[in-house]
Tab-separated table of C-alpha atoms and ligand atoms in Angstrom:
chain	number	residue	atom	x	y	z
A	29	UNK	CA	98.887	128.237	106.214
A	30	UNK	CA	97.630	128.831	109.746
A	31	UNK	CA	97.079	132.492	108.865
A	32	UNK	CA	95.217	131.669	105.653
A	33	UNK	CA	92.996	129.030	107.240
A	34	UNK	CA	92.368	130.852	110.490
A	35	UNK	CA	91.454	127.786	112.556
A	36	UNK	CA	92.581	124.238	113.253
A	37	UNK	CA	93.587	122.176	110.210
A	38	UNK	CA	95.140	118.904	109.179
A	39	UNK	CA	98.170	118.454	106.952
A	40	UNK	CA	98.299	115.527	104.551
A	41	UNK	CA	101.384	114.275	102.729
A	42	UNK	CA	100.115	111.657	100.250
A	43	UNK	CA	103.571	110.961	98.781
A	44	UNK	CA	104.255	109.156	102.047
A	45	UNK	CA	101.202	106.922	101.534
A	46	UNK	CA	102.605	105.862	98.177
A	47	UNK	CA	105.964	105.082	99.790
A	48	UNK	CA	104.256	103.037	102.499
A	49	UNK	CA	102.361	101.034	99.853
A	50	UNK	CA	105.594	100.418	97.922
A	51	UNK	CA	107.290	99.277	101.136
A	52	UNK	CA	104.594	96.624	101.751
A	53	UNK	CA	104.826	95.517	98.144
A	54	UNK	CA	108.623	95.288	98.345
A	55	UNK	CA	108.235	92.806	101.228
A	56	UNK	CA	105.878	90.687	99.107
A	57	UNK	CA	108.275	90.816	96.161
A	58	UNK	CA	111.278	89.846	98.289
A	59	UNK	CA	109.307	86.926	99.728
A	60	UNK	CA	108.508	85.839	96.157
A	61	UNK	CA	104.765	85.824	96.729
A	62	UNK	CA	101.870	87.242	94.746
A	63	UNK	CA	100.134	89.868	96.817
A	64	UNK	CA	97.801	92.805	96.803
A	65	UNK	CA	97.366	95.767	99.160
A	66	UNK	CA	93.892	97.121	99.973
A	67	UNK	CA	93.829	100.374	101.956
A	68	UNK	CA	91.397	100.162	104.927
A	69	UNK	CA	89.579	103.382	104.074
A	70	UNK	CA	87.948	104.050	107.428
A	71	UNK	CA	91.338	105.157	108.803
A	72	UNK	CA	91.212	108.458	106.856
A	73	UNK	CA	88.568	109.869	104.501
A	74	UNK	CA	90.821	112.169	102.493
A	75	UNK	CA	90.492	111.877	98.704
A	76	UNK	CA	94.254	112.442	98.452
A	77	UNK	CA	94.874	109.110	100.190
A	78	UNK	CA	92.599	107.262	97.767
A	79	UNK	CA	94.349	109.007	94.900
A	80	UNK	CA	97.721	107.900	96.303
A	81	UNK	CA	96.407	104.316	96.387
A	82	UNK	CA	95.341	104.599	92.736
A	83	UNK	CA	98.769	106.000	91.785
A	84	UNK	CA	100.633	103.281	93.668
A	85	UNK	CA	98.481	100.400	92.387
A	86	UNK	CA	96.759	99.596	95.679
A	87	UNK	CA	93.086	98.715	96.035
A	88	UNK	CA	90.757	100.064	98.704
A	89	UNK	CA	88.788	98.214	101.384
A	90	UNK	CA	85.369	99.840	101.915
A	91	UNK	CA	82.342	99.135	104.151
A	92	UNK	CA	79.657	101.609	103.090
A	93	UNK	CA	78.169	103.040	99.899
A	94	UNK	CA	79.783	106.371	100.832
A	95	UNK	CA	83.241	104.808	101.017
A	96	UNK	CA	82.649	102.777	97.850
A	97	UNK	CA	81.512	105.726	95.734
A	98	UNK	CA	84.318	107.947	97.112
A	99	UNK	CA	86.880	105.291	96.215
A	100	UNK	CA	85.495	105.027	92.665
A	101	UNK	CA	85.348	108.817	92.338
A	102	UNK	CA	89.015	109.144	93.228
A	103	UNK	CA	90.379	106.632	90.799
A	104	UNK	CA	89.985	103.135	92.247
A	105	UNK	CA	88.598	100.657	89.720
A	106	UNK	CA	85.755	98.358	90.753
A	107	UNK	CA	87.942	95.273	90.401
A	108	UNK	CA	90.388	96.806	92.903
A	109	UNK	CA	87.752	97.249	95.619
A	110	UNK	CA	87.267	94.940	98.562
A	111	UNK	CA	83.981	95.238	100.454
A	112	UNK	CA	84.004	94.173	104.102
A	113	UNK	CA	81.803	94.721	107.146
A	114	UNK	CA	78.905	92.824	108.730
A	115	UNK	CA	75.419	92.430	107.163
A	116	UNK	CA	76.071	94.866	104.326
A	117	UNK	CA	73.128	96.835	102.964
A	118	UNK	CA	71.474	95.667	99.733
A	119	UNK	CA	72.545	98.928	98.117
A	120	UNK	CA	76.198	98.349	99.037
A	121	UNK	CA	76.084	94.734	97.812
A	122	UNK	CA	74.393	95.746	94.564
A	123	UNK	CA	76.998	98.438	93.876
A	124	UNK	CA	79.796	96.032	94.763
A	125	UNK	CA	78.386	93.483	92.310
A	126	UNK	CA	77.901	96.063	89.553
A	127	UNK	CA	81.519	97.134	89.903
A	128	UNK	CA	82.967	93.626	90.177
A	129	UNK	CA	84.384	94.192	93.668
A	130	UNK	CA	85.690	91.405	95.867
A	131	UNK	CA	83.140	90.883	98.660
A	132	UNK	CA	84.085	89.495	102.061
A	133	UNK	CA	80.984	87.570	103.184
A	134	UNK	CA	80.339	87.794	106.888
A	135	UNK	CA	77.513	85.236	107.194
A	136	UNK	CA	75.597	82.522	105.349
A	137	UNK	CA	72.613	84.849	105.239
A	138	UNK	CA	74.666	87.481	103.460
A	139	UNK	CA	75.863	84.858	100.968
A	140	UNK	CA	72.215	84.011	100.257
A	141	UNK	CA	71.442	87.677	99.604
A	142	UNK	CA	74.458	88.057	97.309
A	143	UNK	CA	73.493	84.901	95.412
A	144	UNK	CA	70.011	86.322	94.811
A	145	UNK	CA	71.335	89.737	93.735
A	146	UNK	CA	74.036	88.243	91.523
A	147	UNK	CA	71.442	86.448	89.419
A	148	UNK	CA	70.543	89.897	88.059
A	149	UNK	CA	73.868	91.757	88.201
A	150	UNK	CA	76.310	89.138	86.982
A	151	UNK	CA	78.812	87.062	88.882
A	152	UNK	CA	80.108	87.772	92.398
A	153	UNK	CA	83.677	87.296	93.642
A	154	UNK	CA	83.431	86.148	97.222
A	155	UNK	CA	85.812	85.729	100.115
A	156	UNK	CA	84.390	83.958	103.144
A	157	UNK	CA	85.322	85.715	106.378
A	158	UNK	CA	86.485	83.271	109.002
A	159	UNK	CA	85.905	83.679	112.737
A	160	UNK	CA	89.438	82.970	114.018
A	161	UNK	CA	89.819	80.018	116.389
A	162	UNK	CA	89.411	81.085	120.003
A	163	UNK	CA	88.137	84.546	119.019
A	164	UNK	CA	84.982	86.048	120.511
A	165	UNK	CA	84.672	88.513	117.613
A	166	UNK	CA	81.198	89.322	116.338
A	167	UNK	CA	82.570	89.097	112.773
A	168	UNK	CA	83.209	86.088	110.580
A	169	UNK	CA	81.807	82.560	110.294
A	170	UNK	CA	82.325	79.521	112.524
A	171	UNK	CA	83.635	76.251	111.054
A	172	UNK	CA	80.060	74.938	110.737
A	173	UNK	CA	78.831	78.102	109.057
A	174	UNK	CA	81.788	77.989	106.649
A	175	UNK	CA	80.958	74.416	105.681
A	176	UNK	CA	77.374	75.469	104.895
A	177	UNK	CA	78.624	78.496	102.925
A	178	UNK	CA	81.101	76.490	100.831
A	179	UNK	CA	78.403	73.919	100.055
A	180	UNK	CA	75.993	76.680	98.988
A	181	UNK	CA	78.378	78.078	96.405
A	182	UNK	CA	77.716	76.382	93.122
A	183	UNK	CA	80.982	75.430	91.463
A	184	UNK	CA	79.908	75.244	87.840
A	185	UNK	CA	79.430	78.723	86.484
A	186	UNK	CA	77.016	79.763	89.257
A	187	UNK	CA	76.450	83.393	90.153
A	188	UNK	CA	79.003	83.341	93.009
A	189	UNK	CA	82.657	82.363	92.682
A	190	UNK	CA	84.610	81.385	95.792
A	191	UNK	CA	87.777	83.478	95.501
A	192	UNK	CA	89.082	82.442	98.912
A	193	UNK	CA	88.964	83.226	102.634
A	194	UNK	CA	89.698	86.175	104.908
A	195	UNK	CA	90.063	87.256	108.520
A	196	UNK	CA	90.824	90.452	110.424
A	197	UNK	CA	92.311	90.267	113.908
A	198	UNK	CA	92.432	92.987	116.500
A	199	UNK	CA	95.766	93.418	118.280
A	200	UNK	CA	99.172	93.442	116.620
A	201	UNK	CA	100.466	89.882	117.010
A	202	UNK	CA	102.301	88.662	113.875
A	203	UNK	CA	102.373	85.020	115.028
A	204	UNK	CA	98.584	84.821	115.461
A	205	UNK	CA	98.218	86.226	111.928
A	206	UNK	CA	100.708	83.754	110.413
A	207	UNK	CA	98.999	80.794	112.088
A	208	UNK	CA	95.548	81.930	111.052
A	209	UNK	CA	96.848	82.433	107.489
A	210	UNK	CA	98.043	78.807	107.447
A	211	UNK	CA	94.552	77.654	108.385
A	212	UNK	CA	93.149	79.709	105.533
A	213	UNK	CA	95.555	78.070	103.079
A	214	UNK	CA	94.254	74.668	104.248
A	215	UNK	CA	90.706	75.889	103.682
A	216	UNK	CA	91.647	76.951	100.139
A	217	UNK	CA	93.158	73.527	99.438
A	218	UNK	CA	89.988	71.786	100.683
A	219	UNK	CA	87.768	74.103	98.644
A	220	UNK	CA	89.848	73.467	95.535
A	221	UNK	CA	89.383	69.729	96.013
A	222	UNK	CA	85.653	70.470	95.743
A	223	UNK	CA	86.215	72.317	92.466
A	224	UNK	CA	86.392	75.931	93.654
A	225	UNK	CA	88.971	78.462	92.494
A	226	UNK	CA	89.910	79.601	96.066
A	227	UNK	CA	93.258	81.239	95.352
A	228	UNK	CA	93.246	84.343	97.579
A	229	UNK	CA	93.555	84.739	101.327
A	230	UNK	CA	93.226	88.081	103.089
A	231	UNK	CA	94.861	88.521	106.489
A	232	UNK	CA	93.164	91.872	107.139
A	233	UNK	CA	94.818	94.923	108.667
A	234	UNK	CA	96.266	95.691	112.071
A	235	UNK	CA	99.852	96.380	110.967
A	236	UNK	CA	101.371	98.298	113.845
A	237	UNK	CA	102.727	101.836	113.683
A	238	UNK	CA	105.806	102.872	115.646
A	239	UNK	CA	104.963	106.313	117.046
A	240	UNK	CA	107.542	106.577	119.808
A	241	UNK	CA	111.093	105.398	120.472
A	242	UNK	CA	111.365	102.383	122.739
A	243	UNK	CA	112.901	104.341	125.631
A	244	UNK	CA	110.186	106.988	125.728
A	245	UNK	CA	107.490	104.323	125.620
A	246	UNK	CA	109.145	102.254	128.366
A	247	UNK	CA	109.590	105.297	130.606
A	248	UNK	CA	105.941	106.153	130.115
A	249	UNK	CA	104.518	102.678	130.712
A	250	UNK	CA	106.807	102.025	133.700
A	251	UNK	CA	105.998	105.301	135.408
A	252	UNK	CA	102.477	106.266	134.389
A	253	UNK	CA	100.011	107.175	137.127
A	254	UNK	CA	97.071	109.507	137.608
A	255	UNK	CA	99.298	112.252	138.964
A	256	UNK	CA	100.655	112.816	135.470
A	257	UNK	CA	97.285	114.011	134.208
A	258	UNK	CA	95.151	117.085	134.717
A	259	UNK	CA	92.517	116.624	137.419
A	260	UNK	CA	93.894	113.191	138.412
A	261	UNK	CA	92.427	111.669	135.229
A	262	UNK	CA	93.153	107.963	134.767
A	263	UNK	CA	93.162	105.816	131.637
A	264	UNK	CA	92.873	102.030	131.596
A	265	UNK	CA	94.750	101.456	128.368
A	266	UNK	CA	96.742	103.071	125.598
A	267	UNK	CA	97.515	102.175	121.995
A	268	UNK	CA	100.933	100.396	121.952
A	269	UNK	CA	102.784	103.487	120.713
A	270	UNK	CA	106.073	101.663	120.288
A	271	UNK	CA	106.408	98.597	118.095
A	272	UNK	CA	109.792	97.018	117.292
A	273	UNK	CA	108.707	95.720	113.855
A	274	UNK	CA	105.934	97.959	112.515
A	275	UNK	CA	104.148	98.058	109.129
A	276	UNK	CA	106.077	96.296	106.360
A	277	UNK	CA	108.538	94.780	108.883
A	278	UNK	CA	105.554	93.181	110.611
A	279	UNK	CA	104.485	91.692	107.265
A	280	UNK	CA	108.020	90.238	106.925
A	281	UNK	CA	107.714	88.684	110.386
A	282	UNK	CA	104.334	87.176	109.455
A	283	UNK	CA	105.688	85.740	106.190
A	284	UNK	CA	108.737	84.244	107.925
A	285	UNK	CA	106.783	82.543	110.704
A	286	UNK	CA	106.447	78.843	109.859
A	287	UNK	CA	107.662	79.807	106.363
A	288	UNK	CA	104.236	81.101	105.437
A	289	UNK	CA	105.759	82.612	102.278
A	290	UNK	CA	106.795	79.146	101.038
A	291	UNK	CA	103.321	77.748	101.724
A	292	UNK	CA	101.747	80.608	99.750
A	293	UNK	CA	104.167	80.100	96.854
A	294	UNK	CA	103.867	76.317	96.900
A	295	UNK	CA	100.073	76.435	96.725
A	296	UNK	CA	99.822	79.306	94.248
A	297	UNK	CA	97.914	81.496	96.692
A	298	UNK	CA	97.736	85.274	96.494
A	299	UNK	CA	98.039	87.184	99.772
A	300	UNK	CA	95.783	90.189	100.324
A	301	UNK	CA	96.412	92.626	103.176
A	302	UNK	CA	94.143	95.483	104.333
A	303	UNK	CA	96.306	97.984	106.228
A	304	UNK	CA	94.637	101.232	107.270
A	305	UNK	CA	96.718	102.925	109.943
A	306	UNK	CA	100.049	101.576	108.639
A	307	UNK	CA	99.600	103.123	105.166
A	308	UNK	CA	99.069	106.494	106.859
A	309	UNK	CA	102.188	106.332	109.006
A	310	UNK	CA	103.881	109.761	108.887
A	311	UNK	CA	101.431	110.979	106.252
A	312	UNK	CA	99.753	113.724	108.262
A	313	UNK	CA	99.674	116.011	111.290
A	314	UNK	CA	97.143	118.241	113.010
A	315	UNK	CA	97.592	121.912	113.844
A	316	UNK	CA	95.794	123.880	116.572
A	317	UNK	CA	96.305	127.475	117.675
A	318	UNK	CA	96.586	128.384	121.338
A	319	UNK	CA	93.635	130.575	122.205
A	320	UNK	CA	93.979	130.925	125.957
A	321	UNK	CA	96.406	130.183	128.779
A	322	UNK	CA	95.868	129.521	132.492
A	323	UNK	CA	98.247	128.461	135.213
A	324	UNK	CA	97.180	125.702	137.603
A	325	UNK	CA	99.117	123.615	140.054
A	326	UNK	CA	99.227	120.052	141.270
A	327	UNK	CA	101.113	119.183	144.499
A	328	UNK	CA	102.594	122.655	144.560
A	329	UNK	CA	104.013	122.357	141.031
A	330	UNK	CA	102.614	124.890	138.537
A	331	UNK	CA	101.596	123.806	135.041
A	332	UNK	CA	99.990	125.469	132.051
A	333	UNK	CA	96.450	124.689	131.008
A	334	UNK	CA	95.929	125.755	127.396
A	335	UNK	CA	92.738	126.157	125.411
A	336	UNK	CA	93.173	125.624	121.666
A	337	UNK	CA	90.844	126.572	118.802
A	338	UNK	CA	89.643	123.008	118.023
A	339	UNK	CA	88.247	119.928	119.764
A	340	UNK	CA	89.249	116.377	120.621
A	341	UNK	CA	86.887	115.255	117.839
A	342	UNK	CA	89.873	116.123	115.619
A	343	UNK	CA	92.243	113.971	117.712
A	344	UNK	CA	90.162	110.894	118.177
A	345	UNK	CA	91.955	108.818	120.771
A	346	UNK	CA	89.763	110.297	123.525
A	347	UNK	CA	86.903	108.487	121.796
A	348	UNK	CA	88.414	105.199	122.992
A	349	UNK	CA	88.625	106.651	126.511
A	350	UNK	CA	92.330	106.942	125.950
A	351	UNK	CA	94.840	109.614	124.962
A	352	UNK	CA	97.052	110.342	121.960
A	353	UNK	CA	100.518	110.284	123.487
A	354	UNK	CA	103.074	111.590	120.946
A	355	UNK	CA	104.074	115.079	122.144
A	356	UNK	CA	102.836	118.014	120.077
A	357	UNK	CA	105.454	120.381	118.688
A	358	UNK	CA	105.168	123.961	119.938
A	359	UNK	CA	105.654	126.552	117.169
A	360	UNK	CA	107.482	128.872	116.805
A	361	UNK	CA	110.630	127.379	118.272
A	362	UNK	CA	111.987	129.800	120.847
A	363	UNK	CA	114.166	129.347	123.872
A	364	UNK	CA	112.583	129.236	127.323
A	365	UNK	CA	112.068	127.019	130.344
A	366	UNK	CA	110.535	123.557	129.996
A	367	UNK	CA	106.908	123.867	131.081
A	368	UNK	CA	104.437	121.072	131.908
A	369	UNK	CA	101.365	121.720	129.790
A	370	UNK	CA	97.856	120.256	129.380
A	371	UNK	CA	95.699	121.052	126.366
A	372	UNK	CA	91.959	121.702	126.514
A	373	UNK	CA	89.486	122.175	123.662
A	374	UNK	CA	87.342	125.141	122.621
A	375	UNK	CA	84.102	123.583	123.910
A	376	UNK	CA	82.047	123.780	127.091
A	377	UNK	CA	82.616	120.137	128.031
A	378	UNK	CA	84.799	119.398	131.038
A	379	UNK	CA	85.796	116.124	129.363
A	380	UNK	CA	86.928	117.703	126.079
A	381	UNK	CA	90.705	117.690	126.451
A	382	UNK	CA	93.264	117.032	123.714
A	383	UNK	CA	95.979	116.221	126.250
A	384	UNK	CA	95.204	115.534	129.921
A	385	UNK	CA	98.834	114.572	130.354
A	386	UNK	CA	101.153	117.320	131.563
A	387	UNK	CA	103.432	117.403	128.536
A	388	UNK	CA	106.883	118.898	129.141
A	389	UNK	CA	106.842	121.508	126.358
A	390	UNK	CA	110.234	123.203	125.802
A	391	UNK	CA	108.868	126.624	126.838
A	392	UNK	CA	105.718	128.244	128.184
A	393	UNK	CA	103.131	128.414	125.372
A	394	UNK	CA	101.372	131.723	124.770
A	395	UNK	CA	98.265	132.817	122.901
A	396	UNK	CA	98.791	132.651	119.132
A	397	UNK	CA	101.353	129.820	119.255
A	398	UNK	CA	100.681	126.697	117.213
A	399	UNK	CA	100.601	123.151	118.556
A	400	UNK	CA	101.317	120.516	115.909
A	401	UNK	CA	100.312	116.954	116.830
A	402	UNK	CA	102.443	114.612	114.711
A	403	UNK	CA	101.451	111.491	112.778
A	404	UNK	CA	97.678	111.888	113.128
A	405	UNK	CA	96.558	110.700	109.675
A	406	UNK	CA	95.678	107.188	110.905
A	407	UNK	CA	92.292	107.341	112.708
A	408	UNK	CA	93.075	110.505	114.708
A	409	UNK	CA	92.068	113.330	112.411
A	410	UNK	CA	88.700	112.577	110.899
A	411	UNK	CA	87.107	109.395	112.323
A	412	UNK	CA	85.047	111.435	114.773
A	413	UNK	CA	85.021	114.839	113.158
A	414	UNK	CA	81.864	116.789	113.855
A	415	UNK	CA	80.674	120.384	113.757
A	416	UNK	CA	79.890	120.154	117.491
A	417	UNK	CA	79.187	123.617	118.947
A	418	UNK	CA	78.844	124.760	115.321
A	419	UNK	CA	82.602	124.946	115.132
A	420	UNK	CA	83.828	124.374	111.571
A	421	UNK	CA	85.280	120.963	110.727
A	422	UNK	CA	89.033	121.441	110.267
A	423	UNK	CA	89.985	121.428	106.568
A	424	UNK	CA	92.793	119.278	105.216
A	425	UNK	CA	95.782	120.843	103.502
A	426	UNK	CA	97.609	118.617	101.019
A	427	UNK	CA	101.360	118.965	100.648
A	428	UNK	CA	102.463	118.170	97.132
A	429	UNK	CA	106.067	117.535	96.113
A	430	UNK	CA	105.381	116.876	92.425
A	431	UNK	CA	107.658	119.784	91.490
A	432	UNK	CA	110.727	118.118	92.953
A	433	UNK	CA	112.345	120.233	95.655
A	434	UNK	CA	109.567	122.760	95.677
A	435	UNK	CA	106.722	121.939	98.067
A	436	UNK	CA	103.278	123.264	97.203
A	437	UNK	CA	100.113	123.215	99.259
A	438	UNK	CA	96.434	123.232	98.404
A	439	UNK	CA	93.155	122.492	100.118
A	440	UNK	CA	92.021	118.877	99.850
A	441	UNK	CA	89.350	118.335	97.199
B	6	LIG	C1	89.549	98.372	110.273
B	6	LIG	C2	89.819	97.248	109.344
B	6	LIG	C3	91.038	97.213	108.644
B	6	LIG	C4	92.156	98.208	108.869
B	6	LIG	O1	92.720	98.047	110.144
B	6	LIG	P1	94.065	98.831	110.571
B	6	LIG	O2	94.249	98.487	112.008
B	6	LIG	O3	93.834	100.281	110.351
B	6	LIG	O4	95.169	98.315	109.718
B	6	LIG	C5	91.214	96.199	107.714
B	6	LIG	N1	90.259	95.256	107.502
B	6	LIG	C6	89.089	95.244	108.169
B	6	LIG	C7	88.097	94.181	107.879
B	6	LIG	C8	88.833	96.244	109.117
B	6	LIG	O5	87.673	96.239	109.792
């Protein structure tokens, strides 16, 4: 593949996305609740992921006309779309209404605009996005704004139907999500007393991914200092690369807390989730070729400084002023001496490094070797992609196992 493509590329394995969706759904089934999975599309643009969602019966959560039309084009039906995001454009709202998507309203003003548009397009299905208690988020509505919004929605056959409530929290705390979900159930019960349907709550995304074993993560966080990085570089924070109960296990934890599952069942409420990163866990990796090698030293210890044929725009964590920590695999596998190695990009920016950290690769890398960064499908590979320096944007290669044991590859559509 590397020979055929002749530059950096991403690998995608959509069968894994389907398995991840089934794993979330299995948790819902075991908890005896009605539920639906919407893939948070911003985490990876690949059509093969959307197709996997269509195959596995998941919906897609979109926030732009580009994402909405791409989701439709790759097999998602309008009724299986969720539209989120702040102050959505009229064009996005109109398309969402035309296709019967579920719309998460972010403000009273937006509800007014949807009500006006829906008079011409036909009825809207609305979730009201809640600003979680104690949160300083710029998204969602306060309790007062929610009261105004609920009162604005006409119960009897008006253009907007109140399908329920939603939130999306940053961080990865299952307890905060379970408690917020309970508040949303109460809101549904109150809205029903006023004559609304209100039978869906969405608890958003933010299901953690477990990238590294606990020991590796503990050793890193206990020991990390600037001396570990090229040029004394320091980072303030890192993604929590180890999580004891990631993805579907985190959903189990949420449903068990305060017996949320029983409250959902008892009140006939459907649970929507919007995982992005977690549906992409182990569904992709990113391949660079070593283009140049230098030797540098820090405190008398030599280390390798590589230049690869791509940029950190294809490994996005640097965008958050942080670093992607799972070690890349050096290919081909050959014996040699462990060699601390940093990885720079093929651009003229001092700051464009894929790995500032001196990674203990199993041998000294040489020109022509491949470096494979694992598990990059979630947010790493294409969120920031750009033809900076007029370098080509790395293509995606899709691995297909439809023929049983025989793996096939093709370029992504
Ligand atoms: C980004 C986002 C998601 C997906 O978040 P992940 O952390 O990738 O699971 C889901 N819902 C909303 C509203 C979002 O903004």
